[in-house]
CSV table of C-alpha atoms (C1' of nucleotides) in Angstrom, one decimal:
chain,number,residue,atom,x,y,z
A,1,MET,CA,-0.3,-0.1,0.4
A,2,VAL,CA,1.3,3.5,-0.5
A,3,LYS,CA,-1.2,5.5,1.0
A,4,LEU,CA,0.2,7.7,3.5
A,5,LYS,CA,-1.5,8.9,6.6
A,6,ASP,CA,-5.0,10.9,5.6
A,7,ASP,CA,-4.6,14.7,6.1
A,8,LYS,CA,-8.2,14.7,6.0
A,9,LYS,CA,-8.2,13.3,9.5
A,10,ILE,CA,-5.5,15.0,10.6
A,11,THR,CA,-7.7,17.9,9.6
A,12,GLN,CA,-11.2,15.9,11.4
A,13,ILE,CA,-8.9,15.6,14.2
A,14,PHE,CA,-7.9,19.5,15.0
A,15,GLN,CA,-11.7,20.5,14.3
A,16,ALA,CA,-12.5,18.3,16.8
A,17,ALA,CA,-9.6,19.9,19.4
A,18,LEU,CA,-10.7,23.2,18.7
A,19,LYS,CA,-14.2,23.2,19.3
A,20,LEU,CA,-13.8,21.3,22.8
A,21,VAL,CA,-11.1,23.3,23.4
A,22,ALA,CA,-13.3,27.1,22.6
A,23,LYS,CA,-16.3,24.9,25.0
A,24,LYS,CA,-14.6,23.8,28.0
A,25,GLY,CA,-10.6,25.0,27.6
A,26,LEU,CA,-7.7,23.0,27.4
A,27,SER,CA,-8.0,21.8,30.6
A,28,GLY,CA,-11.3,19.8,30.1
A,29,MET,CA,-10.3,18.7,27.2
A,30,THR,CA,-8.6,15.2,27.0
A,31,MET,CA,-8.1,12.4,24.6
A,32,GLY,CA,-11.1,10.8,24.8
A,33,ASP,CA,-13.3,13.5,24.3
A,34,ILE,CA,-11.4,14.5,21.0
A,35,SER,CA,-11.3,10.8,19.5
A,36,LYS,CA,-15.5,11.2,20.2
A,37,GLU,CA,-15.9,14.6,18.7
A,38,ALA,CA,-13.6,13.5,15.5
A,39,GLY,CA,-15.5,10.1,15.8
A,40,ILE,CA,-12.6,8.1,15.3
A,41,ALA,CA,-11.3,5.7,18.1
A,42,THR,CA,-9.1,6.7,20.8
A,43,GLY,CA,-6.4,5.0,19.6
A,44,THR,CA,-6.1,6.3,16.0
A,45,LEU,CA,-5.4,9.6,17.9
A,46,TYR,CA,-2.3,7.7,18.0
A,47,VAL,CA,-1.2,6.7,14.9
A,48,TYR,CA,-1.3,10.3,13.8
A,49,PHE,CA,0.3,11.1,17.0
A,50,THR,CA,2.5,10.4,19.2
A,51,SER,CA,0.8,12.0,22.4
A,52,LYS,CA,-1.5,14.5,23.5
A,53,ASP,CA,1.6,16.9,23.5
A,54,GLU,CA,2.5,16.1,20.4
A,55,LEU,CA,-1.0,16.6,19.3
A,56,ILE,CA,-1.4,20.2,20.9
A,57,ASN,CA,1.8,21.4,19.5
A,58,ALA,CA,1.2,20.6,16.2
A,59,LEU,CA,-2.4,21.9,16.0
A,60,PHE,CA,-0.6,25.6,17.7
A,61,ALA,CA,1.6,25.3,15.0
A,62,ALA,CA,-1.0,24.7,12.3
A,63,CYS,CA,-3.3,27.5,13.8
A,64,ARG,CA,-0.1,29.9,14.1
A,65,GLU,CA,1.4,29.2,10.1
A,66,SER,CA,-2.6,29.7,8.5
A,67,SER,CA,-3.5,32.5,9.8
A,68,VAL,CA,-0.1,34.7,8.8
A,69,GLN,CA,-0.4,32.9,6.0
A,70,VAL,CA,-3.9,34.6,5.6
A,71,SER,CA,-3.3,38.0,7.2
A,72,PHE,CA,-1.3,38.9,4.1
A,73,LYS,CA,-3.7,37.9,1.5
A,74,GLY,CA,-3.4,39.8,-1.2
A,75,TYR,CA,-1.7,42.7,0.3
A,76,GLN,CA,0.1,45.3,-2.2
A,77,PRO,CA,3.6,46.5,-0.6
A,78,HIS,CA,3.3,49.2,-3.4
A,79,THR,CA,0.5,50.8,-2.7
A,80,PRO,CA,0.3,53.9,0.2
A,81,PHE,CA,0.7,52.5,4.0
A,82,LYS,CA,-2.8,53.3,4.9
A,83,PRO,CA,-4.8,51.7,3.0
A,84,GLY,CA,-2.2,49.0,2.9
A,85,PHE,CA,-2.2,48.7,6.4
A,86,ARG,CA,-5.6,48.9,6.6
A,87,HIS,CA,-6.0,45.3,4.0
A,88,ILE,CA,-4.1,43.7,6.6
A,89,TRP,CA,-6.0,44.6,9.5
A,90,LEU,CA,-9.4,43.5,7.7
A,91,ASN,CA,-7.4,40.1,6.5
A,92,ILE,CA,-7.1,39.5,10.4
A,93,LEU,CA,-10.8,41.0,12.1
A,94,ARG,CA,-12.2,38.3,9.6
A,95,TYR,CA,-9.5,35.3,10.3
A,96,LYS,CA,-10.3,35.6,13.7
A,97,LEU,CA,-14.1,36.3,13.6
A,98,GLN,CA,-14.4,33.2,11.2
A,99,ASN,CA,-11.7,30.8,13.7
A,100,PHE,CA,-13.1,31.9,16.9
A,101,GLU,CA,-11.7,28.8,18.5
A,102,GLU,CA,-8.8,29.2,17.6
A,103,SER,CA,-7.8,32.5,19.0
A,104,VAL,CA,-9.0,31.0,22.0
A,105,PHE,CA,-7.2,27.8,21.7
A,106,MET,CA,-4.2,29.8,20.9
A,107,GLU,CA,-4.4,32.2,24.1
A,108,GLN,CA,-4.9,29.2,26.3
A,109,CYS,CA,-2.0,27.9,25.3
A,110,TYR,CA,0.5,30.6,25.8
A,111,HIS,CA,0.5,29.4,29.3
A,112,SER,CA,0.9,25.7,28.8
A,113,PRO,CA,3.1,23.1,29.9
A,114,PHE,CA,2.0,21.8,27.0
A,115,ILE,CA,3.4,23.8,24.2
A,116,THR,CA,7.6,23.8,23.9
A,117,ALA,CA,10.2,26.6,23.7
A,118,ASP,CA,10.8,25.1,20.0
A,119,THR,CA,7.1,25.0,18.4
A,120,ARG,CA,7.3,29.0,20.7
A,121,GLU,CA,10.4,29.9,19.3
A,122,LYS,CA,8.9,28.8,15.3
A,123,ALA,CA,6.0,31.0,16.1
A,124,GLN,CA,7.7,33.7,17.3
A,125,GLN,CA,9.2,33.6,14.0
A,126,LEU,CA,6.8,33.5,12.1
A,127,SER,CA,5.8,37.6,13.3
A,128,ALA,CA,8.6,38.9,11.2
A,129,PRO,CA,6.4,40.5,8.3
A,130,PHE,CA,4.7,42.5,11.3
A,131,TYR,CA,7.4,43.8,12.4
A,132,GLN,CA,8.7,45.0,8.8
A,133,LEU,CA,4.2,46.8,8.2
A,134,ILE,CA,4.8,48.5,11.8
A,135,GLU,CA,8.5,48.9,11.0
A,136,ARG,CA,7.8,50.9,7.0
A,137,GLY,CA,4.7,52.9,9.3
A,138,LYS,CA,7.2,54.3,11.5
A,139,LYS,CA,9.8,55.3,9.3
A,140,GLU,CA,6.9,57.1,7.1
A,141,GLN,CA,5.9,58.6,10.0
A,142,LEU,CA,2.7,57.8,10.2
A,143,ILE,CA,3.0,55.1,13.0
A,144,LYS,CA,3.8,56.7,15.9
A,145,ASN,CA,7.5,56.6,17.2
A,146,ILE,CA,6.8,53.6,20.1
A,147,ASP,CA,8.5,50.1,20.5
A,148,THR,CA,7.1,48.1,17.5
A,149,GLY,CA,7.2,44.6,19.4
A,150,LEU,CA,4.3,47.6,22.2
A,151,LEU,CA,3.1,48.4,18.6
A,152,ILE,CA,2.1,44.8,16.8
A,153,THR,CA,0.7,43.4,20.6
A,154,PHE,CA,-1.7,46.3,20.9
A,155,MET,CA,-2.5,45.9,18.0
A,156,ILE,CA,-3.2,42.4,17.8
A,157,GLY,CA,-4.5,42.6,21.8
A,158,THR,CA,-7.4,44.8,20.7
A,159,MET,CA,-8.8,43.0,18.1
A,160,ASN,CA,-8.5,39.4,20.3
A,161,GLU,CA,-11.0,41.6,23.1
A,162,LEU,CA,-13.1,43.2,20.2
A,163,VAL,CA,-13.4,39.7,19.0
A,164,LYS,CA,-14.4,37.8,21.8
A,165,GLN,CA,-16.8,40.9,22.7
A,166,THR,CA,-18.2,40.1,19.1
A,167,HIS,CA,-18.4,36.5,19.6
A,168,TYR,CA,-20.3,37.3,23.1
A,169,SER,CA,-22.6,39.6,22.9
A,170,GLY,CA,-23.9,38.5,19.5
A,171,ILE,CA,-23.8,41.5,18.2
A,172,THR,CA,-23.3,41.5,14.5
A,173,LEU,CA,-20.2,43.0,12.4
A,174,ASN,CA,-21.5,44.9,9.8
A,175,ARG,CA,-19.4,47.5,8.1
A,176,SER,CA,-20.1,50.5,10.2
A,177,ARG,CA,-18.4,48.6,12.8
A,178,VAL,CA,-16.0,47.1,11.8
A,179,ASN,CA,-15.3,50.9,10.9
A,180,THR,CA,-15.5,52.3,13.8
A,181,THR,CA,-13.3,49.6,15.6
A,182,PHE,CA,-10.4,50.0,12.8
A,183,ASP,CA,-10.6,53.6,13.4
A,184,LEU,CA,-10.5,53.2,17.3
A,185,CYS,CA,-7.0,51.1,16.0
A,186,TRP,CA,-6.1,53.0,14.1
A,187,ASP,CA,-6.4,56.4,16.5
A,188,ALA,CA,-4.4,55.2,18.9
A,189,LEU,CA,-1.6,53.8,16.5
A,190,LYS,CA,-1.3,56.5,13.8
A,191,ALA,CA,1.8,59.3,15.0
B,1,MET,CA,-12.8,25.6,70.9
B,2,VAL,CA,-13.7,29.5,68.5
B,3,LYS,CA,-10.9,29.9,66.5
B,4,LEU,CA,-12.1,29.8,62.9
B,5,LYS,CA,-10.2,28.7,59.7
B,6,ASP,CA,-7.7,30.2,58.9
B,7,ASP,CA,-7.5,33.6,56.9
B,8,LYS,CA,-3.3,33.2,56.1
B,9,LYS,CA,-3.8,29.9,54.6
B,10,ILE,CA,-6.2,30.7,52.3
B,11,THR,CA,-3.7,34.1,51.1
B,12,GLN,CA,-1.3,30.7,50.8
B,13,ILE,CA,-3.1,28.2,49.3
B,14,PHE,CA,-4.2,30.9,46.4
B,15,GLN,CA,-0.8,32.9,46.0
B,16,ALA,CA,0.5,29.0,45.6
B,17,ALA,CA,-2.1,28.6,42.6
B,18,LEU,CA,-1.9,31.5,40.6
B,19,LYS,CA,2.2,31.1,41.1
B,20,LEU,CA,1.3,26.8,39.7
B,21,VAL,CA,-0.9,28.9,36.7
B,22,ALA,CA,1.4,31.6,36.1
B,23,LYS,CA,4.1,28.8,35.3
B,24,LYS,CA,1.6,25.4,34.0
B,25,GLY,CA,-1.4,26.9,33.1
B,26,LEU,CA,-4.8,26.2,34.6
B,27,SER,CA,-4.4,22.7,32.9
B,28,GLY,CA,-1.2,21.6,34.6
B,29,MET,CA,-2.0,22.4,38.0
B,30,THR,CA,-3.0,19.8,40.4
B,31,MET,CA,-3.9,19.8,43.9
B,32,GLY,CA,-0.3,17.7,45.0
B,33,ASP,CA,1.5,21.0,42.7
B,34,ILE,CA,-1.0,23.6,45.4
B,35,SER,CA,-0.5,21.6,48.8
B,36,LYS,CA,3.2,21.4,47.8
B,37,GLU,CA,3.6,24.6,47.0
B,38,ALA,CA,1.9,25.9,49.6
B,39,GLY,CA,4.0,23.7,52.2
B,40,ILE,CA,0.5,22.0,53.1
B,41,ALA,CA,-0.3,18.6,53.6
B,42,THR,CA,-3.2,17.7,50.9
B,43,GLY,CA,-6.1,17.0,52.6
B,44,THR,CA,-5.6,20.5,53.6
B,45,LEU,CA,-7.2,21.6,50.5
B,46,TYR,CA,-10.0,20.0,51.6
B,47,VAL,CA,-10.3,21.5,55.0
B,48,TYR,CA,-10.6,24.7,53.2
B,49,PHE,CA,-12.4,23.7,50.0
B,50,THR,CA,-14.7,20.8,49.5
B,51,SER,CA,-13.5,20.4,45.5
B,52,LYS,CA,-10.4,21.6,42.7
B,53,ASP,CA,-13.9,23.1,41.6
B,54,GLU,CA,-14.6,24.9,44.7
B,55,LEU,CA,-10.7,26.0,45.2
B,56,ILE,CA,-10.4,27.8,41.6
B,57,ASN,CA,-14.2,29.1,41.6
B,58,ALA,CA,-13.4,31.4,44.9
B,59,LEU,CA,-9.9,32.5,44.9
B,60,PHE,CA,-11.2,33.4,40.6
B,61,ALA,CA,-14.1,35.3,42.7
B,62,ALA,CA,-10.9,36.8,45.0
B,63,CYS,CA,-8.6,37.5,42.4
B,64,ARG,CA,-11.8,39.6,40.4
B,65,GLU,CA,-12.8,41.6,44.0
B,66,SER,CA,-9.4,42.3,44.4
B,67,SER,CA,-8.8,44.3,40.9
B,68,VAL,CA,-12.2,45.9,40.6
B,69,GLN,CA,-11.6,47.4,44.6
B,70,VAL,CA,-7.7,49.0,43.8
B,71,SER,CA,-9.0,50.5,40.2
B,72,PHE,CA,-10.7,53.2,41.7
B,73,LYS,CA,-8.7,53.9,45.3
B,74,GLY,CA,-8.7,57.7,45.2
B,75,TYR,CA,-11.0,58.2,42.2
B,76,GLN,CA,-12.4,61.4,42.9
B,77,PRO,CA,-15.7,61.4,41.2
B,78,HIS,CA,-16.2,65.2,41.2
B,79,THR,CA,-12.3,65.9,39.0
B,80,PRO,CA,-12.6,66.5,35.4
B,81,PHE,CA,-13.3,63.1,33.6
B,82,LYS,CA,-9.8,62.6,32.1
B,83,PRO,CA,-7.1,62.8,34.6
B,84,GLY,CA,-10.1,60.9,36.6
B,85,PHE,CA,-9.9,57.6,33.5
B,86,ARG,CA,-6.2,58.1,34.0
B,87,HIS,CA,-6.2,57.7,37.6
B,88,ILE,CA,-7.9,54.5,37.0
B,89,TRP,CA,-6.5,53.5,34.3
B,90,LEU,CA,-3.4,54.2,35.7
B,91,ASN,CA,-4.4,52.3,39.1
B,92,ILE,CA,-5.9,48.8,36.7
B,93,LEU,CA,-2.0,49.0,35.1
B,94,ARG,CA,-0.2,49.7,38.4
B,95,TYR,CA,-2.4,46.3,39.9
B,96,LYS,CA,-2.5,44.1,36.8
B,97,LEU,CA,1.8,44.3,36.6
B,98,GLN,CA,2.4,43.7,40.3
B,99,ASN,CA,-0.3,40.3,39.8
B,100,PHE,CA,0.9,39.7,37.3
B,101,GLU,CA,0.0,35.6,37.9
B,102,GLU,CA,-3.6,36.3,38.9
B,103,SER,CA,-4.2,37.6,35.0
B,104,VAL,CA,-2.9,34.7,33.7
B,105,PHE,CA,-5.1,32.7,35.6
B,106,MET,CA,-7.8,34.7,35.3
B,107,GLU,CA,-7.3,34.4,31.5
B,108,GLN,CA,-7.4,31.0,31.9
B,109,CYS,CA,-10.7,30.7,33.8
B,110,TYR,CA,-11.8,32.5,30.8
B,111,HIS,CA,-12.9,29.4,29.4
B,112,SER,CA,-12.7,26.5,31.2
B,113,PRO,CA,-15.4,24.1,33.0
B,114,PHE,CA,-14.2,25.1,36.2
B,115,ILE,CA,-15.9,28.6,36.3
B,116,THR,CA,-19.5,28.4,37.1
B,117,ALA,CA,-22.3,30.8,35.3
B,118,ASP,CA,-22.7,31.9,38.9
B,119,THR,CA,-19.3,32.7,39.7
B,120,ARG,CA,-19.2,34.5,36.3
B,121,GLU,CA,-22.3,36.4,36.9
B,122,LYS,CA,-20.6,37.4,39.9
B,123,ALA,CA,-18.2,39.1,38.4
B,124,GLN,CA,-19.5,40.2,35.7
B,125,GLN,CA,-22.1,42.5,37.9
B,126,LEU,CA,-18.3,44.1,39.6
B,127,SER,CA,-17.9,46.3,36.4
B,128,ALA,CA,-20.9,48.5,37.0
B,129,PRO,CA,-18.8,50.8,38.2
B,130,PHE,CA,-16.0,50.9,35.0
B,131,TYR,CA,-19.9,51.2,32.6
B,132,GLN,CA,-20.2,54.4,34.4
B,133,LEU,CA,-17.0,56.1,34.0
B,134,ILE,CA,-17.3,55.5,30.7
B,135,GLU,CA,-20.9,56.2,30.3
B,136,ARG,CA,-19.7,60.1,32.1
B,137,GLY,CA,-17.2,60.4,29.3
B,138,LYS,CA,-19.7,60.0,26.3
B,139,LYS,CA,-22.0,62.1,28.6
B,140,GLU,CA,-19.3,65.2,27.9
B,141,GLN,CA,-18.5,63.9,24.8
B,142,LEU,CA,-14.8,63.2,25.0
B,143,ILE,CA,-15.4,59.5,24.7
B,144,LYS,CA,-16.2,58.1,21.2
B,145,ASN,CA,-20.1,56.7,21.0
B,146,ILE,CA,-19.4,52.9,20.5
B,147,ASP,CA,-20.9,50.3,22.2
B,148,THR,CA,-19.7,50.8,26.0
B,149,GLY,CA,-19.2,47.3,26.3
B,150,LEU,CA,-16.8,47.6,22.7
B,151,LEU,CA,-14.9,50.6,24.6
B,152,ILE,CA,-14.1,48.7,27.8
B,153,THR,CA,-13.7,45.7,26.3
B,154,PHE,CA,-11.4,47.5,23.8
B,155,MET,CA,-9.4,49.2,27.0
B,156,ILE,CA,-8.9,46.1,28.8
B,157,GLY,CA,-7.4,43.9,26.3
B,158,THR,CA,-5.4,46.5,25.8
B,159,MET,CA,-3.8,46.4,29.0
B,160,ASN,CA,-4.0,43.0,29.3
B,161,GLU,CA,-1.7,42.9,26.5
B,162,LEU,CA,0.1,45.9,27.4
B,163,VAL,CA,1.3,44.2,30.5
B,164,LYS,CA,1.8,40.6,28.9
B,165,GLN,CA,4.1,41.9,26.9
B,166,THR,CA,6.1,44.5,29.2
B,167,HIS,CA,6.4,40.9,31.4
B,168,TYR,CA,7.8,38.7,28.7
B,169,SER,CA,10.0,41.3,27.3
B,170,GLY,CA,11.6,42.2,29.9
B,171,ILE,CA,11.5,45.6,29.4
B,172,THR,CA,10.7,48.2,32.6
B,173,LEU,CA,7.7,50.9,32.8
B,174,ASN,CA,9.6,54.2,32.9
B,175,ARG,CA,7.0,57.0,33.6
B,176,SER,CA,7.7,58.0,29.9
B,177,ARG,CA,6.6,54.7,28.9
B,178,VAL,CA,3.3,54.2,30.6
B,179,ASN,CA,2.5,57.8,29.6
B,180,THR,CA,3.5,57.0,26.0
B,181,THR,CA,1.0,53.9,26.3
B,182,PHE,CA,-2.1,55.7,28.1
B,183,ASP,CA,-1.7,58.1,25.3
B,184,LEU,CA,-1.9,54.9,23.1
B,185,CYS,CA,-5.5,54.1,25.1
B,186,TRP,CA,-6.4,57.5,25.6
B,187,ASP,CA,-6.1,58.5,21.4
B,188,ALA,CA,-8.0,55.1,20.7
B,189,LEU,CA,-11.3,55.7,22.3
B,190,LYS,CA,-10.9,59.8,22.5
B,191,ALA,CA,-14.4,61.3,20.9
C,1,DA,C1',-3.3,20.1,83.9
C,2,DA,C1',-7.3,18.5,81.3
C,3,DT,C1',-10.7,18.5,78.4
C,4,DA,C1',-13.0,19.7,73.8
C,5,DT,C1',-12.6,21.0,69.6
C,6,DA,C1',-11.0,22.2,65.7
C,7,DA,C1',-6.9,21.9,61.9
C,8,DG,C1',-3.9,19.2,59.6
C,9,DT,C1',-1.6,15.4,57.7
C,10,DG,C1',-0.5,11.7,54.1
C,11,DA,C1',-1.4,7.2,52.8
C,12,DA,C1',-5.1,4.7,50.7
C,13,DT,C1',-8.1,4.6,47.7
C,14,DA,C1',-11.7,6.0,43.8
C,15,DA,C1',-11.8,8.5,39.8
C,16,DA,C1',-10.1,10.0,35.5
C,17,DA,C1',-7.1,10.1,32.1
C,18,DA,C1',-3.7,8.8,28.6
C,19,DT,C1',-1.4,5.2,26.1
C,20,DT,C1',-1.1,0.5,24.3
C,21,DC,C1',-1.5,-3.7,21.5
C,22,DA,C1',-3.7,-8.0,19.8
C,23,DT,C1',-7.1,-7.6,16.4
C,24,DT,C1',-10.2,-6.7,12.4
C,25,DT,C1',-10.6,-3.3,9.0
C,26,DT,C1',-9.5,-0.8,4.7
C,27,DA,C1',-7.9,0.5,-0.1
C,28,DG,C1',-4.2,0.0,-3.3
C,29,DC,C1',-2.0,-3.4,-6.0
C,30,DT,C1',-0.7,-7.6,-9.5
D,1,DA,C1',-10.2,-12.1,-6.7
D,2,DG,C1',-6.3,-12.7,-3.5
D,3,DC,C1',-2.8,-10.3,-1.1
D,4,DT,C1',-0.2,-7.2,1.3
D,5,DA,C1',0.5,-3.7,4.6
D,6,DA,C1',-1.4,1.0,6.5
D,7,DA,C1',-5.3,2.3,8.8
D,8,DA,C1',-8.4,1.9,12.5
D,9,DT,C1',-10.1,0.1,16.3
D,10,DG,C1',-12.0,-0.1,21.5
D,11,DA,C1',-10.8,-2.5,25.4
D,12,DA,C1',-7.0,-4.1,28.9
D,13,DT,C1',-3.3,-1.3,31.6
D,14,DT,C1',-0.6,2.0,33.1
D,15,DT,C1',-0.8,6.2,34.8
D,16,DT,C1',-2.0,10.7,37.3
D,17,DT,C1',-4.6,13.1,40.0
D,18,DA,C1',-8.7,14.3,43.2
D,19,DT,C1',-10.8,12.8,47.4
D,20,DT,C1',-11.1,10.5,51.3
D,21,DC,C1',-10.3,9.5,56.1
D,22,DA,C1',-8.1,7.7,60.6
D,23,DC,C1',-5.7,9.4,62.7
D,24,DT,C1',-1.6,13.2,64.9
D,25,DT,C1',-1.5,18.2,66.6
D,26,DA,C1',-2.1,22.5,68.2
D,27,DT,C1',-5.2,25.7,70.4
D,28,DA,C1',-8.6,27.8,72.8
D,29,DT,C1',-11.3,28.0,76.9
D,30,DT,C1',-12.4,25.7,81.9
DNA sequence: AATATAAGTGAATAAAAATTCATTTTAGCT
DNA sequence: AGCTAAAATGAATTTTTATTCACTTATATT
């Protein structure tokens, strides 16, 4: 046989895990839960991952990669800064809203014994494009001249909170509400 | 005998739990860990709390209460809005920086099966003064006319992120850095 | 000092969860 | 169709963790 381990099944496992974390938190998620939610046997999880630790690290890495990848989709580095920034901001917001469970999972992982230093390191490296973006804004004197890391944390933090707030309040983010919120963020960062 | 269960011991248990959550996450904290960290026997935990669930809920409630209590310390409702707002903002920031482990714990609790609806409800009720504060700012046309809940989430969210960023980067928040960050927040919220 | 009761202990038990593995099913290949 | 090896299974096992409880220690009251 040539068939290699099914990517579709890994996705299925990941989806199940995300769903459970959003519902019960990382601490309340067992391998039994995951398998049941994914509709497979517990043993099957161990065909794809050697341990719960590995499963969680793999999920963390996959989430991180996918979110960064989506963030810059359609971004034209040559267009003026503000519209470009806005484009990316909207990409991120859309992603976070559509993948709420992922946001929750990532937040929970931040302080957890599961994520290894190595996984963390690799995630950090993926932040480089965001740093470049903000640096450009600072160079063009459109963005406040404050530590870039701080500005990024601020920007991402506000989005996280906005997404949480939106999700729990049940308010739908129509175009005008999104605009207002972007202005909130832009007013904070702009020089 | 009249002596009632020692408040000092409860504090000791709480401190131990917070330390562990910050280090290993909520999911990695066992009753055994807590007792060892607190320097008491495992059984003693059950003298003070009927279960792990109860312990965590009690800690959550205590943290929430203490943070709200500190936030408004020294606030003069009669002084102009911006300095008053700034005063509270600084109270919160100071509190979060000095009680980093608590912030981590609260964040982790947000999505966890431990916190009961009742505990959550009571925590929410403590937010009323923040709502009043923002409402006042809106009435005086100093704060953007956006959903109050959103503005509060935004304000708190940015502080959380700032605190995380500060904690991990190892950068000390000197006076000027704090000022810049307050401006960041104020620029976002101001009308 | 004697007594009574609360507080504290930690080994023993029970409950929950992770992991293994002998076995069965599935899918590609000739 | 028959063969082969990967994939999947889930009951059994191991490991971890929460909880109990018979007992000891500390403390207030008389």
